[in-house]
C-alpha cells in the first residue's frame, strides 16, 4: 500500500504546477516523469488483480510459445481479443519476458490517457491525480485489456469533435479489438 501513497503524494504535489506560471516545456519534463512512474508502477505490480494477473502472465507465455495460432493456446489467451494478442505477439519480438508485454500494455494505456488529459484540460496534473485515484489501479493494473480499450475510446473523442465518423469508427474498432465492450462507445457519436 505504501507505493500507492507515495505516488498519490507526488501527484498531489505536482498538481500545484497547474496553477504555476511555468512554461509547458518545463511542465513536460514532469509529464515525462509521471508517464514513466505510472507505467513502471503498472508494469511491476505483482499479483495485483489476483486471477487477472495470472491470466495475463500465462497468456503472454502462451503467445511466446505458440505465436498467433489460437488453436494451440492452452490459457485465457484463447479467449482474449485479437488486438490484445497481436500487441503481445509484437512484444515477443523484443522480449520473451512477460514484464515487457505488461510494460507495452501499460505504456499504451497511460500514454493515451495522459495525451487526452493534456488535450482537453488545462489542469493536466489535477486530471492525472484524479485518473490515478479513480481508475488507474482498476484499469491499468487489473483489467488491462479494458484499460487500453477505454483509453482508445477516450482518444476517439477527438474524432467526434472533428465530425470524422470514419476515424471514430476505426478507433472504436481498434478499441474493441482489445475489449469487445468498447463497441458500445459507437453510440456516443
mmCIF file with all atom_site columns, C-alpha atoms in Angstrom:
data_model
loop_
_atom_site.group_PDB
_atom_site.id
_atom_site.type_symbol
_atom_site.label_atom_id
_atom_site.label_alt_id
_atom_site.label_comp_id
_atom_site.label_asym_id
_atom_site.label_entity_id
_atom_site.label_seq_id
_atom_site.pdbx_PDB_ins_code
_atom_site.Cartn_x
_atom_site.Cartn_y
_atom_site.Cartn_z
_atom_site.occupancy
_atom_site.B_iso_or_equiv
_atom_site.pdbx_formal_charge
_atom_site.auth_seq_id
_atom_site.auth_comp_id
_atom_site.auth_asym_id
_atom_site.auth_atom_id
_atom_site.pdbx_PDB_model_num
ATOM 1   C CA . UNK A 1 1   ? 0.000   0.000   0.000   1.00 0.00 ? 1   UNK A CA 1
ATOM 2   C CA . UNK A 1 2   ? 2.918   2.326   0.630   1.00 0.00 ? 2   UNK A CA 1
ATOM 3   C CA . UNK A 1 3   ? 3.789   2.742   -3.105  1.00 0.00 ? 3   UNK A CA 1
ATOM 4   C CA . UNK A 1 4   ? 0.211   3.909   -3.766  1.00 0.00 ? 4   UNK A CA 1
ATOM 5   C CA . UNK A 1 5   ? 0.532   6.555   -1.055  1.00 0.00 ? 5   UNK A CA 1
ATOM 6   C CA . UNK A 1 6   ? 3.920   7.726   -2.336  1.00 0.00 ? 6   UNK A CA 1
ATOM 7   C CA . UNK A 1 7   ? 2.612   8.132   -5.886  1.00 0.00 ? 7   UNK A CA 1
ATOM 8   C CA . UNK A 1 8   ? -0.520  9.864   -4.596  1.00 0.00 ? 8   UNK A CA 1
ATOM 9   C CA . UNK A 1 9   ? 1.552   12.341  -2.579  1.00 0.00 ? 9   UNK A CA 1
ATOM 10  C CA . UNK A 1 10  ? 3.890   13.020  -5.524  1.00 0.00 ? 10  UNK A CA 1
ATOM 11  C CA . UNK A 1 11  ? 0.948   13.594  -7.878  1.00 0.00 ? 11  UNK A CA 1
ATOM 12  C CA . UNK A 1 12  ? -0.777  15.809  -5.307  1.00 0.00 ? 12  UNK A CA 1
ATOM 13  C CA . UNK A 1 13  ? 2.357   17.962  -5.034  1.00 0.00 ? 13  UNK A CA 1
ATOM 14  C CA . UNK A 1 14  ? 2.718   18.137  -8.824  1.00 0.00 ? 14  UNK A CA 1
ATOM 15  C CA . UNK A 1 15  ? -0.860  19.422  -9.192  1.00 0.00 ? 15  UNK A CA 1
ATOM 16  C CA . UNK A 1 16  ? 0.378   22.796  -7.986  1.00 0.00 ? 16  UNK A CA 1
ATOM 17  C CA . UNK A 1 17  ? 2.222   23.112  -11.301 1.00 0.00 ? 17  UNK A CA 1
ATOM 18  C CA . UNK A 1 18  ? -1.159  23.569  -12.992 1.00 0.00 ? 18  UNK A CA 1
ATOM 19  C CA . UNK A 1 19  ? -1.608  26.916  -11.273 1.00 0.00 ? 19  UNK A CA 1
ATOM 20  C CA . UNK A 1 20  ? 2.017   27.979  -11.516 1.00 0.00 ? 20  UNK A CA 1
ATOM 21  C CA . UNK A 1 21  ? 3.199   30.366  -14.185 1.00 0.00 ? 21  UNK A CA 1
ATOM 22  C CA . UNK A 1 22  ? 5.564   27.855  -15.776 1.00 0.00 ? 22  UNK A CA 1
ATOM 23  C CA . UNK A 1 23  ? 6.093   27.227  -19.489 1.00 0.00 ? 23  UNK A CA 1
ATOM 24  C CA . UNK A 1 24  ? 4.734   23.993  -20.926 1.00 0.00 ? 24  UNK A CA 1
ATOM 25  C CA . UNK A 1 25  ? 8.263   22.870  -21.846 1.00 0.00 ? 25  UNK A CA 1
ATOM 26  C CA . UNK A 1 26  ? 9.142   22.793  -18.158 1.00 0.00 ? 26  UNK A CA 1
ATOM 27  C CA . UNK A 1 27  ? 5.889   21.046  -17.273 1.00 0.00 ? 27  UNK A CA 1
ATOM 28  C CA . UNK A 1 28  ? 6.528   18.472  -19.992 1.00 0.00 ? 28  UNK A CA 1
ATOM 29  C CA . UNK A 1 29  ? 9.600   17.272  -18.102 1.00 0.00 ? 29  UNK A CA 1
ATOM 30  C CA . UNK A 1 30  ? 7.368   16.496  -15.132 1.00 0.00 ? 30  UNK A CA 1
ATOM 31  C CA . UNK A 1 31  ? 4.880   14.889  -17.528 1.00 0.00 ? 31  UNK A CA 1
ATOM 32  C CA . UNK A 1 32  ? 7.636   12.520  -18.673 1.00 0.00 ? 32  UNK A CA 1
ATOM 33  C CA . UNK A 1 33  ? 8.380   11.606  -15.073 1.00 0.00 ? 33  UNK A CA 1
ATOM 34  C CA . UNK A 1 34  ? 4.671   10.944  -14.424 1.00 0.00 ? 34  UNK A CA 1
ATOM 35  C CA . UNK A 1 35  ? 4.372   8.747   -17.545 1.00 0.00 ? 35  UNK A CA 1
ATOM 36  C CA . UNK A 1 36  ? 7.416   6.707   -16.527 1.00 0.00 ? 36  UNK A CA 1
ATOM 37  C CA . UNK A 1 37  ? 6.278   6.446   -12.900 1.00 0.00 ? 37  UNK A CA 1
ATOM 38  C CA . UNK A 1 38  ? 2.741   5.277   -13.730 1.00 0.00 ? 38  UNK A CA 1
ATOM 39  C CA . UNK A 1 39  ? 3.875   2.912   -16.483 1.00 0.00 ? 39  UNK A CA 1
ATOM 40  C CA . UNK A 1 40  ? 6.557   1.276   -14.358 1.00 0.00 ? 40  UNK A CA 1
ATOM 41  C CA . UNK A 1 41  ? 4.191   1.032   -11.399 1.00 0.00 ? 41  UNK A CA 1
ATOM 42  C CA . UNK A 1 42  ? 1.509   -0.670  -13.511 1.00 0.00 ? 42  UNK A CA 1
ATOM 43  C CA . UNK A 1 43  ? 4.087   -2.957  -15.102 1.00 0.00 ? 43  UNK A CA 1
ATOM 44  C CA . UNK A 1 44  ? 5.839   -4.129  -11.966 1.00 0.00 ? 44  UNK A CA 1
ATOM 45  C CA . UNK A 1 45  ? 2.776   -4.863  -9.898  1.00 0.00 ? 45  UNK A CA 1
ATOM 46  C CA . UNK A 1 46  ? 2.913   -8.446  -8.831  1.00 0.00 ? 46  UNK A CA 1
ATOM 47  C CA . UNK A 1 47  ? -0.267  -10.414 -8.301  1.00 0.00 ? 47  UNK A CA 1
ATOM 48  C CA . UNK A 1 48  ? -2.448  -7.302  -8.202  1.00 0.00 ? 48  UNK A CA 1
ATOM 49  C CA . UNK A 1 49  ? -5.713  -8.400  -9.708  1.00 0.00 ? 49  UNK A CA 1
ATOM 50  C CA . UNK A 1 50  ? -5.353  -11.935 -8.410  1.00 0.00 ? 50  UNK A CA 1
ATOM 51  C CA . UNK A 1 51  ? -6.723  -14.168 -11.206 1.00 0.00 ? 51  UNK A CA 1
ATOM 52  C CA . UNK A 1 52  ? -6.353  -11.471 -13.863 1.00 0.00 ? 52  UNK A CA 1
ATOM 53  C CA . UNK A 1 53  ? -2.632  -11.144 -13.196 1.00 0.00 ? 53  UNK A CA 1
ATOM 54  C CA . UNK A 1 54  ? -2.036  -14.865 -13.636 1.00 0.00 ? 54  UNK A CA 1
ATOM 55  C CA . UNK A 1 55  ? -4.206  -14.926 -16.766 1.00 0.00 ? 55  UNK A CA 1
ATOM 56  C CA . UNK A 1 56  ? -2.185  -12.145 -18.406 1.00 0.00 ? 56  UNK A CA 1
ATOM 57  C CA . UNK A 1 57  ? 1.156   -13.694 -17.422 1.00 0.00 ? 57  UNK A CA 1
ATOM 58  C CA . UNK A 1 58  ? 0.127   -17.139 -18.684 1.00 0.00 ? 58  UNK A CA 1
ATOM 59  C CA . UNK A 1 59  ? -1.350  -15.666 -21.871 1.00 0.00 ? 59  UNK A CA 1
ATOM 60  C CA . UNK A 1 60  ? 1.935   -13.917 -22.660 1.00 0.00 ? 60  UNK A CA 1
ATOM 61  C CA . UNK A 1 61  ? 3.859   -17.161 -22.240 1.00 0.00 ? 61  UNK A CA 1
ATOM 62  C CA . UNK A 1 62  ? 1.280   -18.888 -24.456 1.00 0.00 ? 62  UNK A CA 1
ATOM 63  C CA . UNK A 1 63  ? 1.828   -16.257 -27.161 1.00 0.00 ? 63  UNK A CA 1
ATOM 64  C CA . UNK A 1 64  ? 5.612   -16.617 -26.794 1.00 0.00 ? 64  UNK A CA 1
ATOM 65  C CA . UNK A 1 65  ? 5.269   -20.364 -27.280 1.00 0.00 ? 65  UNK A CA 1
ATOM 66  C CA . UNK A 1 66  ? 2.550   -20.522 -29.958 1.00 0.00 ? 66  UNK A CA 1
ATOM 67  C CA . UNK A 1 67  ? 2.650   -17.170 -31.741 1.00 0.00 ? 67  UNK A CA 1
ATOM 68  C CA . UNK A 1 68  ? -0.714  -16.208 -33.214 1.00 0.00 ? 68  UNK A CA 1
ATOM 69  C CA . UNK A 1 69  ? -2.025  -19.776 -33.521 1.00 0.00 ? 69  UNK A CA 1
ATOM 70  C CA . UNK A 1 70  ? -5.181  -19.575 -31.386 1.00 0.00 ? 70  UNK A CA 1
ATOM 71  C CA . UNK A 1 71  ? -5.788  -23.332 -31.786 1.00 0.00 ? 71  UNK A CA 1
ATOM 72  C CA . UNK A 1 72  ? -2.654  -24.113 -29.740 1.00 0.00 ? 72  UNK A CA 1
ATOM 73  C CA . UNK A 1 73  ? -3.408  -21.784 -26.823 1.00 0.00 ? 73  UNK A CA 1
ATOM 74  C CA . UNK A 1 74  ? -3.929  -23.545 -23.512 1.00 0.00 ? 74  UNK A CA 1
ATOM 75  C CA . UNK A 1 75  ? -4.630  -20.436 -21.424 1.00 0.00 ? 75  UNK A CA 1
ATOM 76  C CA . UNK A 1 76  ? -7.012  -17.475 -21.425 1.00 0.00 ? 76  UNK A CA 1
ATOM 77  C CA . UNK A 1 77  ? -5.133  -16.206 -24.477 1.00 0.00 ? 77  UNK A CA 1
ATOM 78  C CA . UNK A 1 78  ? -7.594  -18.308 -26.475 1.00 0.00 ? 78  UNK A CA 1
ATOM 79  C CA . UNK A 1 79  ? -10.482 -16.038 -25.439 1.00 0.00 ? 79  UNK A CA 1
ATOM 80  C CA . UNK A 1 80  ? -8.713  -12.667 -25.455 1.00 0.00 ? 80  UNK A CA 1
ATOM 81  C CA . UNK A 1 81  ? -9.488  -10.213 -28.233 1.00 0.00 ? 81  UNK A CA 1
ATOM 82  C CA . UNK A 1 82  ? -7.136  -10.128 -31.243 1.00 0.00 ? 82  UNK A CA 1
ATOM 83  C CA . UNK A 1 83  ? -5.757  -6.597  -30.732 1.00 0.00 ? 83  UNK A CA 1
ATOM 84  C CA . UNK A 1 84  ? -4.520  -7.553  -27.300 1.00 0.00 ? 84  UNK A CA 1
ATOM 85  C CA . UNK A 1 85  ? -2.973  -10.806 -28.552 1.00 0.00 ? 85  UNK A CA 1
ATOM 86  C CA . UNK A 1 86  ? -1.334  -9.052  -31.522 1.00 0.00 ? 86  UNK A CA 1
ATOM 87  C CA . UNK A 1 87  ? 0.152   -6.452  -29.163 1.00 0.00 ? 87  UNK A CA 1
ATOM 88  C CA . UNK A 1 88  ? 1.515   -9.275  -27.007 1.00 0.00 ? 88  UNK A CA 1
ATOM 89  C CA . UNK A 1 89  ? 2.809   -11.013 -30.139 1.00 0.00 ? 89  UNK A CA 1
ATOM 90  C CA . UNK A 1 90  ? 4.644   -7.902  -31.363 1.00 0.00 ? 90  UNK A CA 1
ATOM 91  C CA . UNK A 1 91  ? 6.122   -7.538  -27.873 1.00 0.00 ? 91  UNK A CA 1
ATOM 92  C CA . UNK A 1 92  ? 7.594   -11.051 -28.114 1.00 0.00 ? 92  UNK A CA 1
ATOM 93  C CA . UNK A 1 93  ? 9.873   -9.879  -30.933 1.00 0.00 ? 93  UNK A CA 1
ATOM 94  C CA . UNK A 1 94  ? 11.661  -7.722  -28.375 1.00 0.00 ? 94  UNK A CA 1
ATOM 95  C CA . UNK A 1 95  ? 11.480  -9.888  -25.260 1.00 0.00 ? 95  UNK A CA 1
ATOM 96  C CA . UNK A 1 96  ? 10.041  -13.198 -24.115 1.00 0.00 ? 96  UNK A CA 1
ATOM 97  C CA . UNK A 1 97  ? 9.746   -11.799 -20.604 1.00 0.00 ? 97  UNK A CA 1
ATOM 98  C CA . UNK A 1 98  ? 6.147   -11.256 -19.505 1.00 0.00 ? 98  UNK A CA 1
ATOM 99  C CA . UNK A 1 99  ? 7.118   -8.000  -17.818 1.00 0.00 ? 99  UNK A CA 1
ATOM 100 C CA . UNK A 1 100 ? 7.882   -6.499  -21.238 1.00 0.00 ? 100 UNK A CA 1
ATOM 101 C CA . UNK A 1 101 ? 4.401   -7.382  -22.520 1.00 0.00 ? 101 UNK A CA 1
ATOM 102 C CA . UNK A 1 102 ? 2.809   -5.839  -19.443 1.00 0.00 ? 102 UNK A CA 1
ATOM 103 C CA . UNK A 1 103 ? 5.020   -2.769  -19.928 1.00 0.00 ? 103 UNK A CA 1
ATOM 104 C CA . UNK A 1 104 ? 3.826   -2.257  -23.515 1.00 0.00 ? 104 UNK A CA 1
ATOM 105 C CA . UNK A 1 105 ? 0.157   -2.576  -22.500 1.00 0.00 ? 105 UNK A CA 1
ATOM 106 C CA . UNK A 1 106 ? 0.619   -0.181  -19.554 1.00 0.00 ? 106 UNK A CA 1
ATOM 107 C CA . UNK A 1 107 ? 2.542   2.294   -21.721 1.00 0.00 ? 107 UNK A CA 1
ATOM 108 C CA . UNK A 1 108 ? -0.224  2.304   -24.344 1.00 0.00 ? 108 UNK A CA 1
ATOM 109 C CA . UNK A 1 109 ? -2.941  2.950   -21.773 1.00 0.00 ? 109 UNK A CA 1
ATOM 110 C CA . UNK A 1 110 ? -1.049  5.572   -19.781 1.00 0.00 ? 110 UNK A CA 1
ATOM 111 C CA . UNK A 1 111 ? 0.171   7.485   -22.848 1.00 0.00 ? 111 UNK A CA 1
ATOM 112 C CA . UNK A 1 112 ? -3.266  7.520   -24.475 1.00 0.00 ? 112 UNK A CA 1
ATOM 113 C CA . UNK A 1 113 ? -4.983  8.666   -21.290 1.00 0.00 ? 113 UNK A CA 1
ATOM 114 C CA . UNK A 1 114 ? -2.451  11.360  -20.435 1.00 0.00 ? 114 UNK A CA 1
ATOM 115 C CA . UNK A 1 115 ? -2.355  12.672  -24.018 1.00 0.00 ? 115 UNK A CA 1
ATOM 116 C CA . UNK A 1 116 ? -6.129  13.133  -23.837 1.00 0.00 ? 116 UNK A CA 1
ATOM 117 C CA . UNK A 1 117 ? -5.927  14.912  -20.484 1.00 0.00 ? 117 UNK A CA 1
ATOM 118 C CA . UNK A 1 118 ? -3.300  17.224  -21.944 1.00 0.00 ? 118 UNK A CA 1
ATOM 119 C CA . UNK A 1 119 ? -5.548  17.978  -24.916 1.00 0.00 ? 119 UNK A CA 1
ATOM 120 C CA . UNK A 1 120 ? -8.825  18.504  -23.055 1.00 0.00 ? 120 UNK A CA 1
ATOM 121 C CA . UNK A 1 121 ? -7.921  20.319  -19.861 1.00 0.00 ? 121 UNK A CA 1
ATOM 122 C CA . UNK A 1 122 ? -5.528  22.987  -18.792 1.00 0.00 ? 122 UNK A CA 1
ATOM 123 C CA . UNK A 1 123 ? -5.456  21.321  -15.365 1.00 0.00 ? 123 UNK A CA 1
ATOM 124 C CA . UNK A 1 124 ? -3.489  18.375  -16.652 1.00 0.00 ? 124 UNK A CA 1
ATOM 125 C CA . UNK A 1 125 ? -1.880  17.336  -13.377 1.00 0.00 ? 125 UNK A CA 1
ATOM 126 C CA . UNK A 1 126 ? -5.168  17.568  -11.464 1.00 0.00 ? 126 UNK A CA 1
ATOM 127 C CA . UNK A 1 127 ? -6.743  15.325  -14.116 1.00 0.00 ? 127 UNK A CA 1
ATOM 128 C CA . UNK A 1 128 ? -3.814  12.929  -13.759 1.00 0.00 ? 128 UNK A CA 1
ATOM 129 C CA . UNK A 1 129 ? -4.279  12.803  -9.992  1.00 0.00 ? 129 UNK A CA 1
ATOM 130 C CA . UNK A 1 130 ? -7.990  12.048  -10.457 1.00 0.00 ? 130 UNK A CA 1
ATOM 131 C CA . UNK A 1 131 ? -7.095  9.350   -13.002 1.00 0.00 ? 131 UNK A CA 1
ATOM 132 C CA . UNK A 1 132 ? -4.706  7.764   -10.520 1.00 0.00 ? 132 UNK A CA 1
ATOM 133 C CA . UNK A 1 133 ? -7.216  7.897   -7.661  1.00 0.00 ? 133 UNK A CA 1
ATOM 134 C CA . UNK A 1 134 ? -10.305 6.729   -9.548  1.00 0.00 ? 134 UNK A CA 1
ATOM 135 C CA . UNK A 1 135 ? -9.392  4.463   -12.445 1.00 0.00 ? 135 UNK A CA 1
ATOM 136 C CA . UNK A 1 136 ? -5.678  3.737   -12.723 1.00 0.00 ? 136 UNK A CA 1
ATOM 137 C CA . UNK A 1 137 ? -5.499  0.782   -10.316 1.00 0.00 ? 137 UNK A CA 1
ATOM 138 C CA . UNK A 1 138 ? -8.509  -0.983  -11.789 1.00 0.00 ? 138 UNK A CA 1
ATOM 139 C CA . UNK A 1 139 ? -7.889  -0.356  -15.488 1.00 0.00 ? 139 UNK A CA 1
ATOM 140 C CA . UNK A 1 140 ? -4.118  -0.328  -15.793 1.00 0.00 ? 140 UNK A CA 1
ATOM 141 C CA . UNK A 1 141 ? -3.270  -2.879  -13.121 1.00 0.00 ? 141 UNK A CA 1
ATOM 142 C CA . UNK A 1 142 ? -6.141  -5.350  -13.100 1.00 0.00 ? 142 UNK A CA 1
ATOM 143 C CA . UNK A 1 143 ? -8.367  -5.142  -16.172 1.00 0.00 ? 143 UNK A CA 1
ATOM 144 C CA . UNK A 1 144 ? -5.577  -4.176  -18.536 1.00 0.00 ? 144 UNK A CA 1
ATOM 145 C CA . UNK A 1 145 ? -7.403  -5.043  -21.764 1.00 0.00 ? 145 UNK A CA 1
ATOM 146 C CA . UNK A 1 146 ? -10.311 -2.838  -20.700 1.00 0.00 ? 146 UNK A CA 1
ATOM 147 C CA . UNK A 1 147 ? -7.798  -0.137  -19.736 1.00 0.00 ? 147 UNK A CA 1
ATOM 148 C CA . UNK A 1 148 ? -6.352  0.087   -23.234 1.00 0.00 ? 148 UNK A CA 1
ATOM 149 C CA . UNK A 1 149 ? -9.832  -0.090  -24.763 1.00 0.00 ? 149 UNK A CA 1
ATOM 150 C CA . UNK A 1 150 ? -11.119 2.715   -22.513 1.00 0.00 ? 150 UNK A CA 1
ATOM 151 C CA . UNK A 1 151 ? -8.065  4.831   -23.333 1.00 0.00 ? 151 UNK A CA 1
ATOM 152 C CA . UNK A 1 152 ? -8.707  4.317   -27.058 1.00 0.00 ? 152 UNK A CA 1
ATOM 153 C CA . UNK A 1 153 ? -12.365 5.301   -26.577 1.00 0.00 ? 153 UNK A CA 1
ATOM 154 C CA . UNK A 1 154 ? -11.261 8.471   -24.806 1.00 0.00 ? 154 UNK A CA 1
ATOM 155 C CA . UNK A 1 155 ? -8.797  9.125   -27.634 1.00 0.00 ? 155 UNK A CA 1
ATOM 156 C CA . UNK A 1 156 ? -11.620 8.747   -30.181 1.00 0.00 ? 156 UNK A CA 1
ATOM 157 C CA . UNK A 1 157 ? -13.446 11.768  -28.740 1.00 0.00 ? 157 UNK A CA 1
ATOM 158 C CA . UNK A 1 158 ? -11.221 13.990  -30.919 1.00 0.00 ? 158 UNK A CA 1
ATOM 159 C CA . UNK A 1 159 ? -12.869 12.433  -33.968 1.00 0.00 ? 159 UNK A CA 1
ATOM 160 C CA . UNK A 1 160 ? -16.314 13.301  -32.649 1.00 0.00 ? 160 UNK A CA 1
ATOM 161 C CA . UNK A 1 161 ? -15.153 16.915  -32.324 1.00 0.00 ? 161 UNK A CA 1
ATOM 162 C CA . UNK A 1 162 ? -13.841 16.873  -35.894 1.00 0.00 ? 162 UNK A CA 1
ATOM 163 C CA . UNK A 1 163 ? -17.010 15.143  -37.115 1.00 0.00 ? 163 UNK A CA 1
ATOM 164 C CA . UNK A 1 164 ? -14.924 12.397  -38.646 1.00 0.00 ? 164 UNK A CA 1
ATOM 165 C CA . UNK A 1 165 ? -17.132 9.326   -38.481 1.00 0.00 ? 165 UNK A CA 1
ATOM 166 C CA . UNK A 1 166 ? -14.680 7.083   -40.334 1.00 0.00 ? 166 UNK A CA 1
ATOM 167 C CA . UNK A 1 167 ? -11.757 7.852   -37.994 1.00 0.00 ? 167 UNK A CA 1
ATOM 168 C CA . UNK A 1 168 ? -14.046 7.490   -34.985 1.00 0.00 ? 168 UNK A CA 1
ATOM 169 C CA . UNK A 1 169 ? -15.259 4.065   -36.152 1.00 0.00 ? 169 UNK A CA 1
ATOM 170 C CA . UNK A 1 170 ? -11.699 2.905   -36.836 1.00 0.00 ? 170 UNK A CA 1
ATOM 171 C CA . UNK A 1 171 ? -10.630 3.997   -33.333 1.00 0.00 ? 171 UNK A CA 1
ATOM 172 C CA . UNK A 1 172 ? -13.564 2.147   -31.761 1.00 0.00 ? 172 UNK A CA 1
ATOM 173 C CA . UNK A 1 173 ? -12.874 -0.976  -33.821 1.00 0.00 ? 173 UNK A CA 1
ATOM 174 C CA . UNK A 1 174 ? -9.277  -0.928  -32.592 1.00 0.00 ? 174 UNK A CA 1
ATOM 175 C CA . UNK A 1 175 ? -10.570 -0.423  -29.038 1.00 0.00 ? 175 UNK A CA 1
ATOM 176 C CA . UNK A 1 176 ? -12.922 -3.380  -29.442 1.00 0.00 ? 176 UNK A CA 1
ATOM 177 C CA . UNK A 1 177 ? -10.009 -5.492  -30.590 1.00 0.00 ? 177 UNK A CA 1
ATOM 178 C CA . UNK A 1 178 ? -8.721  -5.054  -27.022 1.00 0.00 ? 178 UNK A CA 1
ATOM 179 C CA . UNK A 1 179 ? -12.065 -5.394  -25.243 1.00 0.00 ? 179 UNK A CA 1
ATOM 180 C CA . UNK A 1 180 ? -15.327 -6.079  -27.027 1.00 0.00 ? 180 UNK A CA 1
ATOM 181 C CA . UNK A 1 181 ? -17.374 -3.980  -24.588 1.00 0.00 ? 181 UNK A CA 1
ATOM 182 C CA . UNK A 1 182 ? -15.955 -0.808  -26.140 1.00 0.00 ? 182 UNK A CA 1
ATOM 183 C CA . UNK A 1 183 ? -18.191 -1.348  -29.188 1.00 0.00 ? 183 UNK A CA 1
ATOM 184 C CA . UNK A 1 184 ? -20.912 0.306   -27.079 1.00 0.00 ? 184 UNK A CA 1
ATOM 185 C CA . UNK A 1 185 ? -18.966 3.570   -27.401 1.00 0.00 ? 185 UNK A CA 1
ATOM 186 C CA . UNK A 1 186 ? -20.154 3.797   -31.035 1.00 0.00 ? 186 UNK A CA 1
ATOM 187 C CA . UNK A 1 187 ? -23.415 5.143   -29.612 1.00 0.00 ? 187 UNK A CA 1
ATOM 188 C CA . UNK A 1 188 ? -21.586 8.263   -28.421 1.00 0.00 ? 188 UNK A CA 1
ATOM 189 C CA . UNK A 1 189 ? -21.195 9.573   -31.964 1.00 0.00 ? 189 UNK A CA 1
#
